[in-house]
Coordinates of C-alpha atoms in Angstrom, one line a residue:
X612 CA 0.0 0.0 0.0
X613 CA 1.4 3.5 -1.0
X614 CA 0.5 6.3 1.6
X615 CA 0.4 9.5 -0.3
X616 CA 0.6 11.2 3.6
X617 CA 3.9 9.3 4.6
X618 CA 5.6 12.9 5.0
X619 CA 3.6 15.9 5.1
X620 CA 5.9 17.1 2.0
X621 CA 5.6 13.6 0.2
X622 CA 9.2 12.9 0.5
X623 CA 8.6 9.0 0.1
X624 CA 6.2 6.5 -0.1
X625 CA 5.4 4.7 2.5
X626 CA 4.8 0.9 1.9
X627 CA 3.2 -0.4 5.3
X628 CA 2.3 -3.7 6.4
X629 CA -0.9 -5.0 6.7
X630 CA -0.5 -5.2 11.2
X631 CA 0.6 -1.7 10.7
X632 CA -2.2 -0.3 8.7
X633 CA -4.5 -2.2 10.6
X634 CA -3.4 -0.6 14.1
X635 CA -3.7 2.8 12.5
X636 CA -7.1 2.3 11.3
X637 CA -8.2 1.0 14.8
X638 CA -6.2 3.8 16.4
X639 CA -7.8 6.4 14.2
X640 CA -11.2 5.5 14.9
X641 CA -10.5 5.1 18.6
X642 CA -9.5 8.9 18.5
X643 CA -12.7 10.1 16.3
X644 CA -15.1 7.8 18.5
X645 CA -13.6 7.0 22.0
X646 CA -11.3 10.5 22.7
X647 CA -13.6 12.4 20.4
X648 CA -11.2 14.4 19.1
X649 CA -11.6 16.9 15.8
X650 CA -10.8 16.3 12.6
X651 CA -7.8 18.3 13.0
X652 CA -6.7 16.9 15.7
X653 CA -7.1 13.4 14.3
X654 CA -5.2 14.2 11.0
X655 CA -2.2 15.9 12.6
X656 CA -1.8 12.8 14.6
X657 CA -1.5 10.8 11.4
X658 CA 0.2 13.2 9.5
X659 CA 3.4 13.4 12.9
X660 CA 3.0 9.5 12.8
X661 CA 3.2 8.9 9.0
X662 CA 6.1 10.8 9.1
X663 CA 7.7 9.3 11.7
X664 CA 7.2 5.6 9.5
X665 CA 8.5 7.4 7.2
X666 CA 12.0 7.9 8.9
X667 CA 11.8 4.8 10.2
X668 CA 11.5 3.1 6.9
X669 CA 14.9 4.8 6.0
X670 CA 16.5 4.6 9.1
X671 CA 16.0 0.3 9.0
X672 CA 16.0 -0.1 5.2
X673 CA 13.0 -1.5 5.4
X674 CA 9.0 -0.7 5.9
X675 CA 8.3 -1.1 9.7
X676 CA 5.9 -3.9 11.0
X677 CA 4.6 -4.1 14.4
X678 CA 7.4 -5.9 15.9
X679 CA 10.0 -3.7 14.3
X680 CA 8.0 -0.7 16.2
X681 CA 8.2 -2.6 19.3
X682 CA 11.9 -3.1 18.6
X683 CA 13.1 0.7 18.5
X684 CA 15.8 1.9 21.1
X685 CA 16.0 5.1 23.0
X686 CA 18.7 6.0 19.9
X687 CA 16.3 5.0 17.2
X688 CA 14.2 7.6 18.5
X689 CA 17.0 10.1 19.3
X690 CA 18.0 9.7 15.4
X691 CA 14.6 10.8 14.7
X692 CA 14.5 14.2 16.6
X693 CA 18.1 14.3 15.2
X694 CA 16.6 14.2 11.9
X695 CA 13.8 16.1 12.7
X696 CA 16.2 19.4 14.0
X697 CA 18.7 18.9 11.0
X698 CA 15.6 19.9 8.8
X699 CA 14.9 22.9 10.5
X700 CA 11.5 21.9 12.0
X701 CA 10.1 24.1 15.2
X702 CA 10.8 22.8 18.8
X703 CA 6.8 23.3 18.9
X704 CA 6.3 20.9 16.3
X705 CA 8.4 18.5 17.2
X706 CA 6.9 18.6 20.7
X707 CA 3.7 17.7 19.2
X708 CA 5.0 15.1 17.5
X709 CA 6.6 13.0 19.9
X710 CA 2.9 13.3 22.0
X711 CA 1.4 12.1 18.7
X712 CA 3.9 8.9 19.1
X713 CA 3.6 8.4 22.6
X714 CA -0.4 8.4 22.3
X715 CA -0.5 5.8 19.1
X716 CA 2.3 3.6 21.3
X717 CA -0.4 3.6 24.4
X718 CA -3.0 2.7 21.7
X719 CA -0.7 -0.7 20.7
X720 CA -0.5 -1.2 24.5
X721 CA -3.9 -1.2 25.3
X722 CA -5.0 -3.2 22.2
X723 CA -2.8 -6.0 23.1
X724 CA -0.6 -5.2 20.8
X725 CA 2.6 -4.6 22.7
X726 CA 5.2 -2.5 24.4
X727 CA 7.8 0.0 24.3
X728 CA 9.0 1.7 27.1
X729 CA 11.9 3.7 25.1
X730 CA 9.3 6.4 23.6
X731 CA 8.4 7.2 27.4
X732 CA 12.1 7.7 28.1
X733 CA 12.7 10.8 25.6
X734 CA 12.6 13.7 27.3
X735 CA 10.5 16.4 25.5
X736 CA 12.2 19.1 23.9
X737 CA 12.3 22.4 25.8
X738 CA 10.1 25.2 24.5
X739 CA 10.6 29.0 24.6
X740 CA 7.9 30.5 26.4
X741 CA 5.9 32.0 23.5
X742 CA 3.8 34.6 24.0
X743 CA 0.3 35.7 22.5
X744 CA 0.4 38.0 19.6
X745 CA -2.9 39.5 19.5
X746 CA -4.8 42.5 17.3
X747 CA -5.1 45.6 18.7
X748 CA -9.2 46.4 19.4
X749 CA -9.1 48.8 16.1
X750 CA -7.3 46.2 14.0
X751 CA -9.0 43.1 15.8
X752 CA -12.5 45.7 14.2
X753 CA -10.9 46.1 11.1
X754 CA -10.1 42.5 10.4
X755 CA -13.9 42.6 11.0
X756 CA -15.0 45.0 8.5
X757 CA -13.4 43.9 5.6
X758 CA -13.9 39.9 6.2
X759 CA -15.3 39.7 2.8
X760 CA -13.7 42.3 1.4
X761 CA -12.3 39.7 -1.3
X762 CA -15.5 37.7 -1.9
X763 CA -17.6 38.6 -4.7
X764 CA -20.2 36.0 -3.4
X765 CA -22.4 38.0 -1.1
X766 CA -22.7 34.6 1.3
X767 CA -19.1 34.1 1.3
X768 CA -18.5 37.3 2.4
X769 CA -21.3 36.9 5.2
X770 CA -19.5 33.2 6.4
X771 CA -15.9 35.3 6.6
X772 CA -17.5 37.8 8.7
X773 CA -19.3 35.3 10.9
X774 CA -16.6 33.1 11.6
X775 CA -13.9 35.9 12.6
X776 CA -16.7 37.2 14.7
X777 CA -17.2 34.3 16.3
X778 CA -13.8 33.8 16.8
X779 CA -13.5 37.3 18.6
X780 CA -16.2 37.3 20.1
X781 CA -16.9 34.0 21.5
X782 CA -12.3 32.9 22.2
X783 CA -12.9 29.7 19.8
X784 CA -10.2 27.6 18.8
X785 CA -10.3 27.6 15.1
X786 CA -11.2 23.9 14.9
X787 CA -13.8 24.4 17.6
X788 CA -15.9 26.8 15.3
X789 CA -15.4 24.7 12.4
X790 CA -16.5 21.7 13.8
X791 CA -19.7 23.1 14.9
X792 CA -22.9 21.9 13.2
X793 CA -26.2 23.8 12.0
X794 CA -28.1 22.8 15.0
X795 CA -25.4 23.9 17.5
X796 CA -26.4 27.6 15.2
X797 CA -26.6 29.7 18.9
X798 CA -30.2 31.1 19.2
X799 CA -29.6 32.4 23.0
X800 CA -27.4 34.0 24.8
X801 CA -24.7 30.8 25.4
X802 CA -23.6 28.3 23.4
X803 CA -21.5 24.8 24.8
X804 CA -18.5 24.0 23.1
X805 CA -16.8 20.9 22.8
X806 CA -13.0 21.5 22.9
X807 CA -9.4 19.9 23.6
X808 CA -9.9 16.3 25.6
X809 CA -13.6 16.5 24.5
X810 CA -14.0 18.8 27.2
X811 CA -17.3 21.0 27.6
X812 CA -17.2 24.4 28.4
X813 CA -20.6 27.2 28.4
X814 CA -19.8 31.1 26.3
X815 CA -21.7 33.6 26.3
X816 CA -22.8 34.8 22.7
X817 CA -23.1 38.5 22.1
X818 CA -26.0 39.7 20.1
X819 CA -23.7 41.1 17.1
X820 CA -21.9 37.0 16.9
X821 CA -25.3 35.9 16.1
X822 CA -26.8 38.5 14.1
X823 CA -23.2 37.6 12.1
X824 CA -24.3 34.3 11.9
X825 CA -27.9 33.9 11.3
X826 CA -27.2 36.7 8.6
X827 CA -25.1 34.5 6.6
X828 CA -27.1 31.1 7.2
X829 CA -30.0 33.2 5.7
X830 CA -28.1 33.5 2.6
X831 CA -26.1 30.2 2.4
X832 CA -27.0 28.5 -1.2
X833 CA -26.9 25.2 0.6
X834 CA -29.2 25.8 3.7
X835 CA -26.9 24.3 6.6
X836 CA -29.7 22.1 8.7
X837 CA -29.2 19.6 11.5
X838 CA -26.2 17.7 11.6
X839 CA -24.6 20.1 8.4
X840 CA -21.7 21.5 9.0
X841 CA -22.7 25.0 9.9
X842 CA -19.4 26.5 8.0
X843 CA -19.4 25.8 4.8
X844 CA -17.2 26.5 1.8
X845 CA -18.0 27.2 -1.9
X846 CA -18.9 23.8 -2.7
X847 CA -21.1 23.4 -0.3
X848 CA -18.5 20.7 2.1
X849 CA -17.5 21.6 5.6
X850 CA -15.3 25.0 6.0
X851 CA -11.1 23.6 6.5
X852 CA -8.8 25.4 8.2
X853 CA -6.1 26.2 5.5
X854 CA -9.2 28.2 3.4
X855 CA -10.2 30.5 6.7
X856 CA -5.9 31.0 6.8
X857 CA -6.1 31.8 3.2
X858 CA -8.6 34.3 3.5
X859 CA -7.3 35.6 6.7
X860 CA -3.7 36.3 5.3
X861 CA -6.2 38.1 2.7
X862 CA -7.5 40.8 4.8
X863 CA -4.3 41.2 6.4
X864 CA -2.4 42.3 3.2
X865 CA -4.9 44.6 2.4
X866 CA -4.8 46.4 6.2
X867 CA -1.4 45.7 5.9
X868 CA -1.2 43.5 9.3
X869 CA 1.4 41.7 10.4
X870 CA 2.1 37.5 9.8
X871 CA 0.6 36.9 13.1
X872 CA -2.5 38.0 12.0
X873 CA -4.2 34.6 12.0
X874 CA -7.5 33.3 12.6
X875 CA -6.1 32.1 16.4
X876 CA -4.9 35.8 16.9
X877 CA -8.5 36.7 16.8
X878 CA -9.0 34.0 20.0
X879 CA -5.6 36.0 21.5
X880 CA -7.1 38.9 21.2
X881 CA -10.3 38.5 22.9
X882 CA -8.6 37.2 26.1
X883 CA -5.7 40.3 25.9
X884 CA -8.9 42.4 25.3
X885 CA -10.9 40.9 27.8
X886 CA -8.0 41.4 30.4
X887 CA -7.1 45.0 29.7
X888 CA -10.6 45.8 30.5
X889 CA -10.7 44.2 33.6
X890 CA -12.0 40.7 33.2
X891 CA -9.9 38.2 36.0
X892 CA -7.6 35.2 34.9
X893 CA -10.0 32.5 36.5
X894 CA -12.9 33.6 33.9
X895 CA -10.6 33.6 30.8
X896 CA -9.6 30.7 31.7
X897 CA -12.6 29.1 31.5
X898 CA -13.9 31.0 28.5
X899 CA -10.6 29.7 27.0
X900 CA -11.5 26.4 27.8
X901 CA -7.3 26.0 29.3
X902 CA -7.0 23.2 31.6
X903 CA -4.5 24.8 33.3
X904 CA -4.3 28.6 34.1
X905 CA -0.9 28.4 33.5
X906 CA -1.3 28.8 30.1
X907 CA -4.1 31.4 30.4
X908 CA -1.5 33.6 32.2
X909 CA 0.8 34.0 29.4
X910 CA -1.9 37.3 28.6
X911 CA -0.1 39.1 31.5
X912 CA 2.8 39.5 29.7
X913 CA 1.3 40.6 26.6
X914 CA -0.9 43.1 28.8
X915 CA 2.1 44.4 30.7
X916 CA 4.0 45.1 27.7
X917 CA 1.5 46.8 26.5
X918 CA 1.4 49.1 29.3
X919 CA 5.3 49.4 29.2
X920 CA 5.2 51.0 25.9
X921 CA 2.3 53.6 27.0
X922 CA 4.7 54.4 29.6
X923 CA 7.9 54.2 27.9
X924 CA 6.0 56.6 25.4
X925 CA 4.1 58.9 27.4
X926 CA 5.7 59.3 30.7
X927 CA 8.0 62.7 31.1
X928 CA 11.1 60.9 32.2
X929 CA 10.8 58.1 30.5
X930 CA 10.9 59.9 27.4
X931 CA 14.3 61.7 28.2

């Protein structure tokens, strides 16, 4: 069997065995129906394990099977994060990676399948701490008013500026408003989202995120209903990722925004902007949907800078 997704840049083919395309198919569906997690989710996991069989298929000379996998030393996998720095691929993604293995190891485990205690013993590479990059309120609003600045489809235009008000106004993950169906459409004043570990959380829905919305179901050629996917794109199939990116890096040449523009920056910038106008970490955190308020606290430091450069700019001595 060729696998066209052996590296995310097609570098090989993959041939696998039959054990080893089995287990991936169990351990695929166990992530869609057991964990629940998004479509996203799901195909990064195969995209950071394809490519992983992919070095392994180089590094032994040979297509891995099941007990080959099993086999694999603490060195086998060093080689790999070797590689995987030598090509110039972020610490982040890497990081990402290596969970990706760990989880679909656990999954041969727990299917009988067998052990391997040596992926357990790589240490995790060591992240900067990044900070948020979020709009400022006036380009956060401008980002707004020209959503479908570049659609001559009326409706188009209408799904842009729904779904980057959502994302504003509501702190969804990107995958979390995409994955939303017509009936989960809010109609009140809260909606429940389903987010990372298929946990639940309850945000509140302002008035303008679902005038946004119903406006452009109204005029959807394709009439999401029921289990639809509320987002859709031209041809009528769920809204992707890469296309609300595409049209995102859009709007941001013509406002002349910077790369960090994204549709996350919109979710950044409703917690920064939450925060500078009062709103306490415990909240965000849960409007955020973090699991550990850790993470929701890397907004501090984009706040105080923020208030570093007023003062750096406006205070009398400082400005000597």
């Amino acid at each position: 069997m060729v696998n066209p997704g052996a590296m995310k840049g097609g570098l090989i083919a993959l041939t696998l065995p039959q054990d080893v395309r089995d287990a991936i198919a169990d351990w695929r569906q166990w992530l869609s129906a057991e964990r629940r997690a998004s479509n996203h989710t799901t195909e990064n996991y195969l995209a950071d394990l394809y490519a992983f069989l992919g070095f392994i298929q180089v590094h032994l000379g040979d297509a891995p099977g099941i007990r080959d996998l099993l086999r694999l030393n603490p060195r086998d996998f060093r080689s790999w994060l070797a590689r995987r720095s030598m090509d110039g691929l972020a610490k982040s993604s890497t990081a990402r990676a290596l969970s990706s293995l760990r989880n679909f190891y656990r999954f041969l485990d727990r299917t009988g399948r067998g052990q391997n205690a040596a992926v357990n013993s790589i240490r995790n590479p060591k992240l900067p701490q990044s900070v948020p990059k979020p709009l400022s309120p006036q380009d956060a609003m401008a980002v707004l008013d020209n959503a479908g600045a570049w659609q001559d489809e009326p409706w188009l235009a209408k799904r842009n500026l729904a779904l980057f008000t959502l994302l504003y106004g509501c702190g969804l993950r990107i995958s979390e408003a995409l994955d939303l169906n017509a009936n989960q459409r809010p109609t009140g004043d809260s909606l429940i989202i389903t987010g990372k570990g298929n946990k639940q959380r309850l945000v509140p829905v302002l008035q303008i995120v679902r005038d946004a919305i119903d406006d452009y179901a109204k005029t959807c050629p394709y009439a999401p209903d029921g289990n639809d996917p509320l987002f859709l794109g031209a041809r009528g199939k769920r809204l992707v990722a890469q296309v609300a990116q595409r049209e995102m890096r859009k709007i941001r040449g013509l406002l002349n925004l910077p790369d960090t523009a994204t549709p996350h920056a919109m979710r950044h910038s409703f917690a920064t902007h939450l925060l500078a106008g009062g709103g306490d970490l415990r909240t965000i955190q849960d409007l955020l949907g973090h699991a550990s308020l850790s993470t929701t606290q890397r907004y501090t430091a984009v706040d105080t800078e923020r208030m570093m450069a007023v003062y750096q700019g406006t205070h009398p001595r400082a400005r000597r």
